Coordinates of C-alpha atoms in Angstrom, one line a residue:
X1 CA 9.6 12.9 -35.0
X2 CA 13.1 11.3 -35.1
X3 CA 13.4 7.7 -34.0
X4 CA 15.4 8.6 -30.9
X5 CA 12.9 11.3 -29.9
X6 CA 10.0 8.9 -30.5
X7 CA 11.8 6.2 -28.4
X8 CA 12.3 8.8 -25.6
X9 CA 8.7 9.9 -25.7
X10 CA 7.5 6.2 -25.6
X11 CA 9.7 5.6 -22.6
X12 CA 8.2 8.6 -20.8
X13 CA 4.7 7.3 -21.6
X14 CA 5.6 3.8 -20.3
X15 CA 7.1 5.2 -17.1
X16 CA 4.1 7.4 -16.4
X17 CA 1.7 4.4 -16.3
X18 CA 3.7 2.5 -13.6
X19 CA 3.2 2.8 -9.9
X20 CA 6.3 1.1 -8.5
X21 CA 7.4 0.4 -5.0
X22 CA 11.0 0.6 -3.7
X23 CA 13.0 -0.6 -0.8
X24 CA 14.2 1.7 2.0
X25 CA 13.1 4.6 4.2
X26 CA 14.8 7.2 1.9
X27 CA 14.3 7.7 -1.8
X28 CA 16.7 5.6 -3.9
X29 CA 18.6 7.4 -6.7
X30 CA 16.9 5.3 -9.4
X31 CA 13.4 6.3 -8.3
X32 CA 14.5 10.0 -8.4
X33 CA 16.0 9.6 -11.8
X34 CA 12.9 7.8 -13.1
X35 CA 10.6 10.6 -11.7
X36 CA 12.7 13.0 -13.7
X37 CA 12.3 10.9 -16.8
X38 CA 8.5 10.7 -16.5
X39 CA 7.5 8.4 -13.6
X40 CA 4.3 9.9 -12.3
X41 CA 3.6 7.6 -9.3
X42 CA 5.1 5.6 -6.5
X43 CA 3.6 3.3 -3.9
X44 CA 4.7 3.0 -0.3
X45 CA 4.8 -0.2 1.7
X46 CA 5.5 -0.9 5.4
X47 CA 9.2 -1.4 4.5
X48 CA 9.3 2.4 3.7
X49 CA 7.7 3.5 6.9
X50 CA 9.2 4.3 10.4
X51 CA 6.9 7.2 11.4
X52 CA 4.6 9.7 9.9
X53 CA 7.3 12.4 10.2
X54 CA 9.8 10.2 8.3
X55 CA 7.4 9.4 5.6
X56 CA 6.6 13.2 5.3
X57 CA 10.3 13.8 4.7
X58 CA 10.5 10.9 2.2
X59 CA 7.5 12.2 0.2
X60 CA 8.8 15.7 0.2
X61 CA 12.0 14.5 -1.3
X62 CA 10.2 12.6 -4.0
X63 CA 8.0 15.6 -4.8
X64 CA 11.0 17.8 -5.2
X65 CA 11.3 16.0 -8.5
X66 CA 7.6 16.4 -9.4
X67 CA 5.2 18.4 -7.2
X68 CA 2.2 16.5 -8.6
X69 CA 3.7 13.1 -8.0
X70 CA 1.1 10.5 -7.0
X71 CA 2.2 8.9 -3.7
X72 CA 0.0 5.8 -3.1
X73 CA -0.3 3.5 -0.2
X74 CA -2.2 0.3 0.5
X75 CA -3.8 1.4 3.9
X76 CA -7.2 -0.1 4.7
X77 CA -6.9 0.3 8.5
X78 CA -7.8 -2.7 10.5
X79 CA -5.9 -5.9 9.6
X80 CA -4.3 -4.4 6.5
X81 CA -2.2 -1.5 7.6
X82 CA 1.1 0.0 6.3
X83 CA 1.3 3.3 8.1
X84 CA 1.0 1.5 11.4
X85 CA 2.4 -1.9 10.5
X86 CA 4.9 -1.9 13.4
X87 CA 2.2 -1.3 16.0
X88 CA -1.0 -2.5 14.5
X89 CA -3.8 -0.1 13.4
X90 CA -5.2 2.3 15.9
X91 CA -8.5 2.0 13.9
X92 CA -10.7 -1.0 13.3
X93 CA -11.2 -2.3 9.8
X94 CA -14.2 -2.5 7.5
X95 CA -16.0 -5.5 9.0
X96 CA -16.1 -3.8 12.5
X97 CA -17.4 -0.6 10.9
X98 CA -20.1 -2.5 9.0
X99 CA -21.1 -4.3 12.1
X100 CA -21.7 -1.0 13.9
X101 CA -23.5 0.2 10.8
X102 CA -23.2 3.9 11.6
X103 CA -22.2 5.7 8.4
X104 CA -21.2 8.8 10.3
X105 CA -18.8 6.8 12.4
X106 CA -17.3 5.2 9.3
X107 CA -16.9 8.6 7.7
X108 CA -15.2 9.9 10.8
X109 CA -12.7 7.0 11.0
X110 CA -11.8 7.4 7.3
X111 CA -11.4 11.2 7.8
X112 CA -9.1 10.5 10.7
X113 CA -7.0 8.1 8.7
X114 CA -7.0 10.6 5.8
X115 CA -5.5 13.3 8.1
X116 CA -2.6 11.0 9.0
X117 CA -1.9 10.0 5.4
X118 CA -2.1 13.6 4.2
X119 CA 0.3 14.7 6.9
X120 CA 2.7 12.0 5.7
X121 CA 2.4 13.3 2.1
X122 CA 0.2 10.4 0.7
X123 CA -2.2 11.4 -2.1
X124 CA -3.8 8.1 -3.1
X125 CA -5.0 5.3 -0.8
X126 CA -5.8 1.9 -2.3
X127 CA -8.9 1.7 -0.2
X128 CA -11.7 1.0 0.6
X129 CA -12.3 -2.6 -0.2
X130 CA -15.8 -2.5 -1.8
X131 CA -16.0 -6.2 -2.0
X132 CA -19.1 -8.0 -0.6
X133 CA -17.8 -10.9 1.4
X134 CA -20.6 -13.3 0.3
X135 CA -18.4 -16.4 0.6
X136 CA -17.5 -17.0 4.3
X137 CA -14.6 -19.2 3.2
X138 CA -13.0 -16.4 1.2
X139 CA -9.2 -16.6 2.0
X140 CA -8.4 -13.1 0.8
X141 CA -11.2 -10.6 1.9
X142 CA -12.9 -11.7 5.1
X143 CA -12.9 -8.8 7.6
X144 CA -11.5 -6.5 5.0
X145 CA -15.1 -6.2 3.7
X146 CA -17.8 -4.2 5.3
X147 CA -20.0 -7.3 5.3
X148 CA -22.0 -9.8 3.3
X149 CA -25.0 -7.5 2.5
X150 CA -24.5 -5.4 -0.7
X151 CA -26.5 -2.5 0.7
X152 CA -24.4 -2.3 3.9
X153 CA -21.2 -2.5 1.9
X154 CA -22.5 0.2 -0.5
X155 CA -23.4 2.7 2.1
X156 CA -20.2 2.3 4.1
X157 CA -18.1 2.4 0.9
X158 CA -19.7 5.8 0.2
X159 CA -19.1 7.0 3.7
X160 CA -15.4 5.8 3.7
X161 CA -14.7 7.6 0.4
X162 CA -16.4 10.7 1.6
X163 CA -14.4 10.8 4.8
X164 CA -11.0 10.0 3.3
X165 CA -11.4 12.5 0.5
X166 CA -12.6 15.2 2.9
X167 CA -9.1 15.1 4.4
X168 CA -7.3 15.5 1.1
X169 CA -6.5 11.9 0.2
X170 CA -7.9 10.2 -2.9
X171 CA -9.8 6.9 -2.3
X172 CA -9.6 3.9 -4.6
X173 CA -12.5 1.4 -4.6
X174 CA -11.3 -2.2 -5.0
X175 CA -11.2 -5.0 -6.2
X176 CA -13.4 -4.5 -9.3
X177 CA -15.8 -6.2 -10.2
X178 CA -15.9 -7.7 -6.7
X179 CA -13.5 -10.2 -4.9
X180 CA -15.9 -11.3 -2.2
X181 CA -17.3 -14.6 -3.6
X182 CA -14.1 -16.5 -4.3
X183 CA -12.3 -19.4 -2.7
X184 CA -8.8 -18.9 -4.0
X185 CA -6.2 -16.3 -2.9
X186 CA -5.2 -14.3 -6.0
X187 CA -1.7 -13.7 -4.7
X188 CA -1.0 -17.3 -5.6
X189 CA -3.5 -18.4 -8.3
X190 CA -6.4 -17.3 -10.4
X191 CA -9.8 -17.3 -8.5
X192 CA -13.1 -17.5 -10.4
X193 CA -16.4 -15.8 -9.7
X194 CA -18.9 -18.1 -11.6
X195 CA -22.1 -16.1 -10.9
X196 CA -24.5 -15.1 -13.7
X197 CA -25.0 -11.5 -14.8
X198 CA -28.1 -10.9 -12.6
X199 CA -26.4 -12.2 -9.5
X200 CA -23.3 -10.1 -10.1
X201 CA -25.4 -7.0 -10.7
X202 CA -27.3 -7.6 -7.4
X203 CA -24.4 -8.9 -5.2
X204 CA -21.1 -7.5 -6.3
X205 CA -21.7 -4.3 -8.3
X206 CA -23.8 -2.1 -5.9
X207 CA -20.8 -0.9 -3.8
X208 CA -18.9 0.1 -7.0
X209 CA -21.9 1.9 -8.4
X210 CA -22.1 3.7 -5.0
X211 CA -18.4 4.5 -5.1
X212 CA -18.7 6.1 -8.6
X213 CA -21.7 8.1 -7.4
X214 CA -19.7 9.2 -4.3
X215 CA -17.0 10.7 -6.5
X216 CA -14.3 8.1 -6.3
X217 CA -11.7 8.9 -9.0
X218 CA -9.7 5.6 -8.8
X219 CA -10.9 2.0 -9.1
X220 CA -8.6 -1.0 -8.6
X221 CA -9.2 -4.1 -10.8
X222 CA -9.2 -7.5 -9.2
X223 CA -7.3 -10.5 -10.5
X224 CA -10.2 -12.9 -10.9
X225 CA -12.0 -14.6 -13.7
X226 CA -15.6 -13.6 -14.2
X227 CA -16.9 -15.9 -17.0
X228 CA -20.2 -14.2 -17.3
X229 CA -18.3 -11.2 -18.7
X230 CA -15.1 -12.8 -20.0
X231 CA -14.5 -16.6 -19.9
X232 CA -10.8 -16.3 -20.9
X233 CA -9.2 -13.3 -19.2
X234 CA -9.1 -12.1 -15.6
X235 CA -10.7 -8.7 -14.9
X236 CA -7.4 -6.9 -14.8
X237 CA -6.7 -8.1 -18.4
X238 CA -10.2 -7.9 -19.7
X239 CA -11.4 -5.1 -21.9
X240 CA -14.9 -6.4 -21.6
X241 CA -14.8 -5.8 -17.9
X242 CA -12.7 -2.7 -17.6
X243 CA -14.2 -0.9 -20.6
X244 CA -17.5 -2.5 -21.3
X245 CA -18.6 -2.9 -17.7
X246 CA -16.7 -0.3 -15.6
X247 CA -16.6 2.6 -18.1
X248 CA -19.6 2.1 -20.3
X249 CA -22.1 0.5 -18.0
X250 CA -21.1 2.0 -14.6
X251 CA -20.0 5.3 -16.2
X252 CA -16.6 5.6 -14.5
X253 CA -14.2 8.0 -16.2
X254 CA -11.4 8.1 -13.7
X255 CA -8.2 6.2 -13.2
X256 CA -8.2 2.4 -13.4
X257 CA -5.4 0.9 -11.3
X258 CA -4.3 -2.7 -11.4
X259 CA -4.0 -4.8 -8.3
X260 CA -0.3 -5.7 -7.8
X261 CA 0.7 -7.0 -11.2
X262 CA 3.3 -9.5 -9.8
X263 CA 0.5 -11.6 -8.2
X264 CA 0.3 -15.2 -9.2
X265 CA -3.2 -14.9 -10.6
X266 CA -1.8 -13.1 -13.7
X267 CA 1.9 -13.8 -13.7
X268 CA 1.6 -17.6 -13.6
X269 CA 0.3 -17.5 -17.2
X270 CA 1.6 -14.3 -18.7
X271 CA 4.7 -13.3 -16.7
X272 CA 4.9 -9.9 -15.0
X273 CA 5.9 -8.2 -18.3
X274 CA 3.2 -9.9 -20.4
X275 CA 0.5 -9.2 -17.7
X276 CA 1.5 -5.5 -17.7
X277 CA 1.1 -5.2 -21.4
X278 CA -2.2 -7.0 -21.5
X279 CA -3.5 -4.9 -18.5
X280 CA -2.7 -1.6 -20.2
X281 CA -4.2 -2.9 -23.5
X282 CA -7.4 -3.9 -21.7
X283 CA -7.9 -0.5 -20.1
X284 CA -5.7 -0.3 -17.0
X285 CA -4.2 3.2 -16.7
X286 CA -1.8 2.7 -13.8
X287 CA 0.0 -0.6 -13.1
X288 CA 0.7 -1.2 -9.4
X289 CA 4.0 -3.1 -8.9
X290 CA 6.6 -3.5 -6.2
X291 CA 4.9 -5.2 -3.3
X292 CA 7.3 -8.0 -3.9
X293 CA 9.2 -7.0 -7.1
X294 CA 10.6 -3.6 -5.9
X295 CA 13.9 -3.5 -7.9
X296 CA 15.0 -1.0 -10.5
X297 CA 15.3 -3.9 -12.9
X298 CA 11.6 -4.6 -12.6
X299 CA 10.6 -1.1 -13.7
X300 CA 13.2 -1.3 -16.5
X301 CA 11.7 -4.7 -17.6
X302 CA 8.1 -3.3 -17.7
X303 CA 9.1 -0.1 -19.5
X304 CA 10.9 -2.3 -22.1
X305 CA 7.8 -4.6 -22.4
X306 CA 5.4 -1.7 -22.9
X307 CA 7.6 0.2 -25.5
X308 CA 8.2 -3.1 -27.4
X309 CA 4.5 -3.9 -27.4
X310 CA 3.8 -0.5 -29.0
X311 CA 6.5 -0.8 -31.6
X312 CA 5.5 -4.4 -32.3
X313 CA 1.8 -3.5 -32.7
X314 CA 0.5 -5.5 -29.7
X315 CA -0.3 -2.3 -27.7
X316 CA -1.7 0.7 -29.6
X317 CA 0.3 3.9 -28.8
X318 CA -3.1 5.7 -28.5
X319 CA -4.1 3.4 -25.6
X320 CA -0.8 4.0 -23.8
X321 CA -1.1 7.8 -24.4
X322 CA -4.7 7.7 -23.1
X323 CA -3.6 5.9 -20.0
X324 CA -0.8 8.4 -19.4
X325 CA -3.3 11.2 -19.9
X326 CA -5.6 9.8 -17.3
X327 CA -2.6 9.5 -14.9
X328 CA -1.7 13.2 -15.5
X329 CA -5.3 14.2 -15.0
X330 CA -5.6 12.2 -11.7
X331 CA -2.2 13.6 -10.5
X332 CA -3.4 17.2 -11.0
X333 CA -6.8 16.5 -9.3
X334 CA -5.3 14.7 -6.4
X335 CA -2.7 17.4 -5.9
X336 CA -5.6 19.9 -5.6
X337 CA -7.5 17.6 -3.3
X338 CA -4.4 17.3 -1.0
X339 CA -4.0 21.1 -1.0
X340 CA -7.6 21.6 0.0
X341 CA -7.9 18.8 2.5
X342 CA -9.1 19.4 6.0
X343 CA -6.3 20.1 8.5
X344 CA -6.1 18.6 11.9
X345 CA -4.2 16.0 13.9
X346 CA -4.8 12.3 13.2
X347 CA -6.3 10.3 16.0
X348 CA -6.7 13.4 18.0
X349 CA -10.2 12.5 19.1
X350 CA -9.5 8.8 19.6
X351 CA -12.2 7.9 17.1
X352 CA -10.5 4.6 16.2
X353 CA -10.8 3.5 19.8
X354 CA -14.4 4.6 20.0
X355 CA -15.2 2.6 16.8
X356 CA -13.4 -0.5 17.9
X357 CA -15.2 -0.5 21.2
X358 CA -18.6 0.0 19.6
X359 CA -17.9 -3.1 17.3
X360 CA -17.4 -5.5 20.2
X361 CA -20.3 -8.0 20.8
X362 CA -20.7 -10.4 23.7
X363 CA -22.7 -13.5 24.4
X364 CA -24.8 -13.7 27.6
X365 CA -22.3 -16.2 29.1
X366 CA -19.5 -13.7 28.5
X367 CA -21.4 -10.9 30.3
X368 CA -22.0 -13.2 33.3
X369 CA -18.3 -14.1 33.4
X370 CA -16.9 -10.6 33.4
X371 CA -14.9 -8.8 34.6
X372 CA -11.8 -10.8 35.0
X373 CA -10.3 -10.0 38.4
X374 CA -7.2 -12.2 38.3
X375 CA -4.4 -12.3 35.7
X376 CA -5.4 -14.8 33.1
X377 CA -3.5 -17.2 30.8
X378 CA -4.1 -16.2 27.2
X379 CA -3.9 -18.7 24.3
X380 CA -3.7 -17.1 20.9
X381 CA -4.4 -19.4 18.0
X382 CA -2.5 -17.9 15.0
X383 CA -3.5 -18.8 11.4
X384 CA -1.3 -18.3 8.4
X385 CA -2.6 -15.0 7.0
X386 CA -2.8 -13.9 3.4
X387 CA -0.1 -11.7 1.9
X388 CA -2.2 -8.5 2.2
X389 CA -1.7 -8.7 6.0
X390 CA 1.8 -7.8 7.1
X391 CA 3.5 -10.6 9.0
X392 CA 5.2 -8.0 11.1
X393 CA 1.9 -6.4 12.2
X394 CA 1.1 -7.3 15.8
X395 CA -2.3 -8.5 16.9
X396 CA -4.0 -10.2 19.8
X397 CA -5.3 -9.6 23.3
X398 CA -2.5 -10.7 25.5
X399 CA -0.5 -7.5 25.2
X400 CA -3.2 -5.1 26.2
X401 CA -4.5 -7.5 28.9
X402 CA -1.1 -7.6 30.4
X403 CA -1.1 -3.8 30.7
X404 CA -4.4 -4.0 32.6
X405 CA -3.8 -7.2 34.6
X406 CA -0.1 -7.5 35.4
X407 CA 0.9 -11.2 35.7
X408 CA -1.1 -12.1 32.6
X409 CA 0.8 -14.9 30.7
X410 CA 0.4 -16.0 27.1
X411 CA 1.3 -18.4 24.4
X412 CA 0.8 -18.2 20.7
X413 CA 0.0 -21.5 18.9
X414 CA 0.1 -22.2 15.2
X415 CA -1.7 -25.0 13.4
X416 CA 1.5 -26.5 12.0
X417 CA 2.9 -26.9 15.5
X418 CA -0.2 -28.8 16.6
X419 CA -0.2 -31.0 13.5
X420 CA 3.5 -31.8 13.9
X421 CA 3.1 -32.5 17.6
X422 CA 5.8 -30.0 18.6
X423 CA 3.3 -28.2 20.8
X424 CA 0.6 -29.7 23.0
X425 CA -2.4 -27.7 24.2
X426 CA -2.3 -29.6 27.5
X427 CA 1.1 -28.3 28.4
X428 CA 1.1 -24.8 26.8
X429 CA -2.6 -23.9 27.4
X430 CA -4.3 -25.9 30.1
X431 CA -1.5 -26.5 32.6
X432 CA -0.4 -22.8 32.9
X433 CA -4.1 -21.8 33.4
X434 CA -4.8 -24.1 36.4
X435 CA -6.4 -22.0 39.1
X436 CA -6.6 -18.9 36.8
X437 CA -8.9 -17.6 34.1
X438 CA -8.3 -18.9 30.6
X439 CA -8.8 -16.6 27.6
X440 CA -8.7 -18.2 24.1
X441 CA -8.1 -15.9 21.2
X442 CA -9.1 -17.1 17.7
X443 CA -8.9 -15.5 14.3
X444 CA -11.4 -17.0 11.8
X445 CA -11.9 -20.2 13.7
X446 CA -14.7 -21.3 11.5
X447 CA -12.4 -21.1 8.4
X448 CA -9.6 -23.2 10.0
X449 CA -10.4 -26.8 11.1
X450 CA -7.4 -27.0 13.4
X451 CA -8.4 -23.8 15.1
X452 CA -12.0 -24.8 15.6
X453 CA -10.9 -28.2 16.9
X454 CA -8.5 -26.5 19.4
X455 CA -11.2 -24.1 20.6
X456 CA -13.6 -27.0 21.1
X457 CA -11.1 -29.1 23.0
X458 CA -10.0 -26.2 25.2
X459 CA -13.5 -25.2 26.1
X460 CA -14.4 -28.8 26.8
X461 CA -11.6 -29.0 29.3
X462 CA -12.3 -25.5 30.6
X463 CA -16.0 -24.7 30.3
X464 CA -15.3 -21.4 32.1
X465 CA -12.9 -20.2 29.4
X466 CA -13.6 -17.0 27.5
X467 CA -13.2 -17.1 23.7
X468 CA -12.3 -13.9 21.9
X469 CA -12.9 -14.3 18.1
X470 CA -11.0 -11.6 16.2
X471 CA -12.1 -12.7 12.7
X472 CA -15.4 -13.6 11.1
X473 CA -17.8 -14.9 13.8
X474 CA -18.7 -18.0 11.7
X475 CA -21.0 -20.7 13.0
X476 CA -19.0 -22.3 15.7
X477 CA -20.8 -24.6 18.2
X478 CA -18.8 -23.5 21.2
X479 CA -21.1 -23.0 24.2
X480 CA -18.5 -21.0 26.1
X481 CA -18.5 -17.3 26.8
X482 CA -17.6 -15.5 23.6
X483 CA -16.5 -12.0 22.7
X484 CA -16.5 -10.9 19.0
X485 CA -14.3 -8.0 17.9
X486 CA -14.9 -8.3 14.1
X487 CA -11.3 -7.6 13.3
X488 CA -7.8 -8.1 14.6
X489 CA -6.4 -4.5 14.6
X490 CA -4.5 -3.2 17.6
X491 CA -7.6 -1.0 18.4
X492 CA -9.8 -4.1 18.4
X493 CA -7.3 -5.9 20.8
X494 CA -7.4 -3.0 23.2
X495 CA -11.2 -2.9 23.0
X496 CA -11.4 -6.6 23.8
X497 CA -9.0 -6.2 26.8
X498 CA -11.1 -3.3 28.1
X499 CA -14.3 -5.4 27.9
X500 CA -12.6 -8.3 29.6
X501 CA -11.5 -6.1 32.5
X502 CA -14.3 -3.6 32.7
X503 CA -16.6 -3.6 35.7
X504 CA -19.5 -3.0 33.4
X505 CA -19.2 -4.9 30.1
X506 CA -20.9 -3.8 27.0

């Protein structure tokens, strides 16, 4: 083969192992050109989405260049939603489903989501999170997990995969080998999971074993250090983990996708180009990129890095070709899955609302205090969320309460405002609630000292206040009436509002 032909073939191979994002609600010219040149996948984010119909037009335009193009999305439902980022998810997330612990319900919710994604032209969903949230202080997983019990997480991971794929959309179990027992957000730095082999096998791996048994054809690696397997390299860059553990021990023979390669956990040390090369060399078949770095120049940089690594001997061409082959195989399989998927309208049966309502739990004091008969004042305590949760995604209880009790007022308070003294709870929370019900909405109060302190102070001043916790329940010492939604999706907010105003509470 001539040098120019070999260079062109290498470029096609390099393009085929990337899963880039892009900006805009229409396909940019550079993406269309790259698809023609061998790009086999794209990934959609909330910035690409206005409506299901618009996304369907976008994906149809993309597939005009390649009918088997993999169109991926990071759509977990619950707190992490892209397809409904502007409104909040109409379905609860994993923790709510794990709390109900009805696998048929989980399968139905995932199938409902799958129908919506399939209608939009999506073929691969970076979900479910198969992480076991064994560390309650975990800043990145939390309610994205089905729970802290490996058996619960395993059976609902299985149900979620089964439901999603029944609708024609491929699932992707993440974040291998398990991101649930860390205390650092991998968007910013490298977390470590220091457990021994036996603990990892018992705690983190069961959901991934279940996912493989359930027929998952894609697994996403996590950017975390697991010293028991590899003391030097994070999982995404570790052949010991991706090949030795995932392929040889767990028997997975499908597509290995990286978590977003621009995340600080891997780029701080290796750069985005170096991390990409090391990931493919270690066993990653498809490199997800573009959550933040969504420019044509980023794709060009990574293609250049991969081809240079091959010609320089850092990356065996056989490994790059193997990765490209797995991408082609997955593309053909997922196209067939999409064609055979169950038809039907998404959310047609309101299953998301049913699931969110079933996940609500009340204390006895809350039952005695309900229903609210007068318009309340609602204080929503807003944490800084991790980057997986869109800043634009609405959450809370004030909106749906206002629809049911006109005259409801509300304020949203952030920890920084309290610390700086620019906002005082007395004036924004207690004074407007004089003579009216007070509803306090928290989101992971047990994880945020300022929030826990605010809840304690407000309930001390207003013992009749009702606290709605939309994150992990935690171990708060609040004696007030409490409602737990187990997630902050729009569906969960509506469910809480219904419970607050219903004549017969759950």
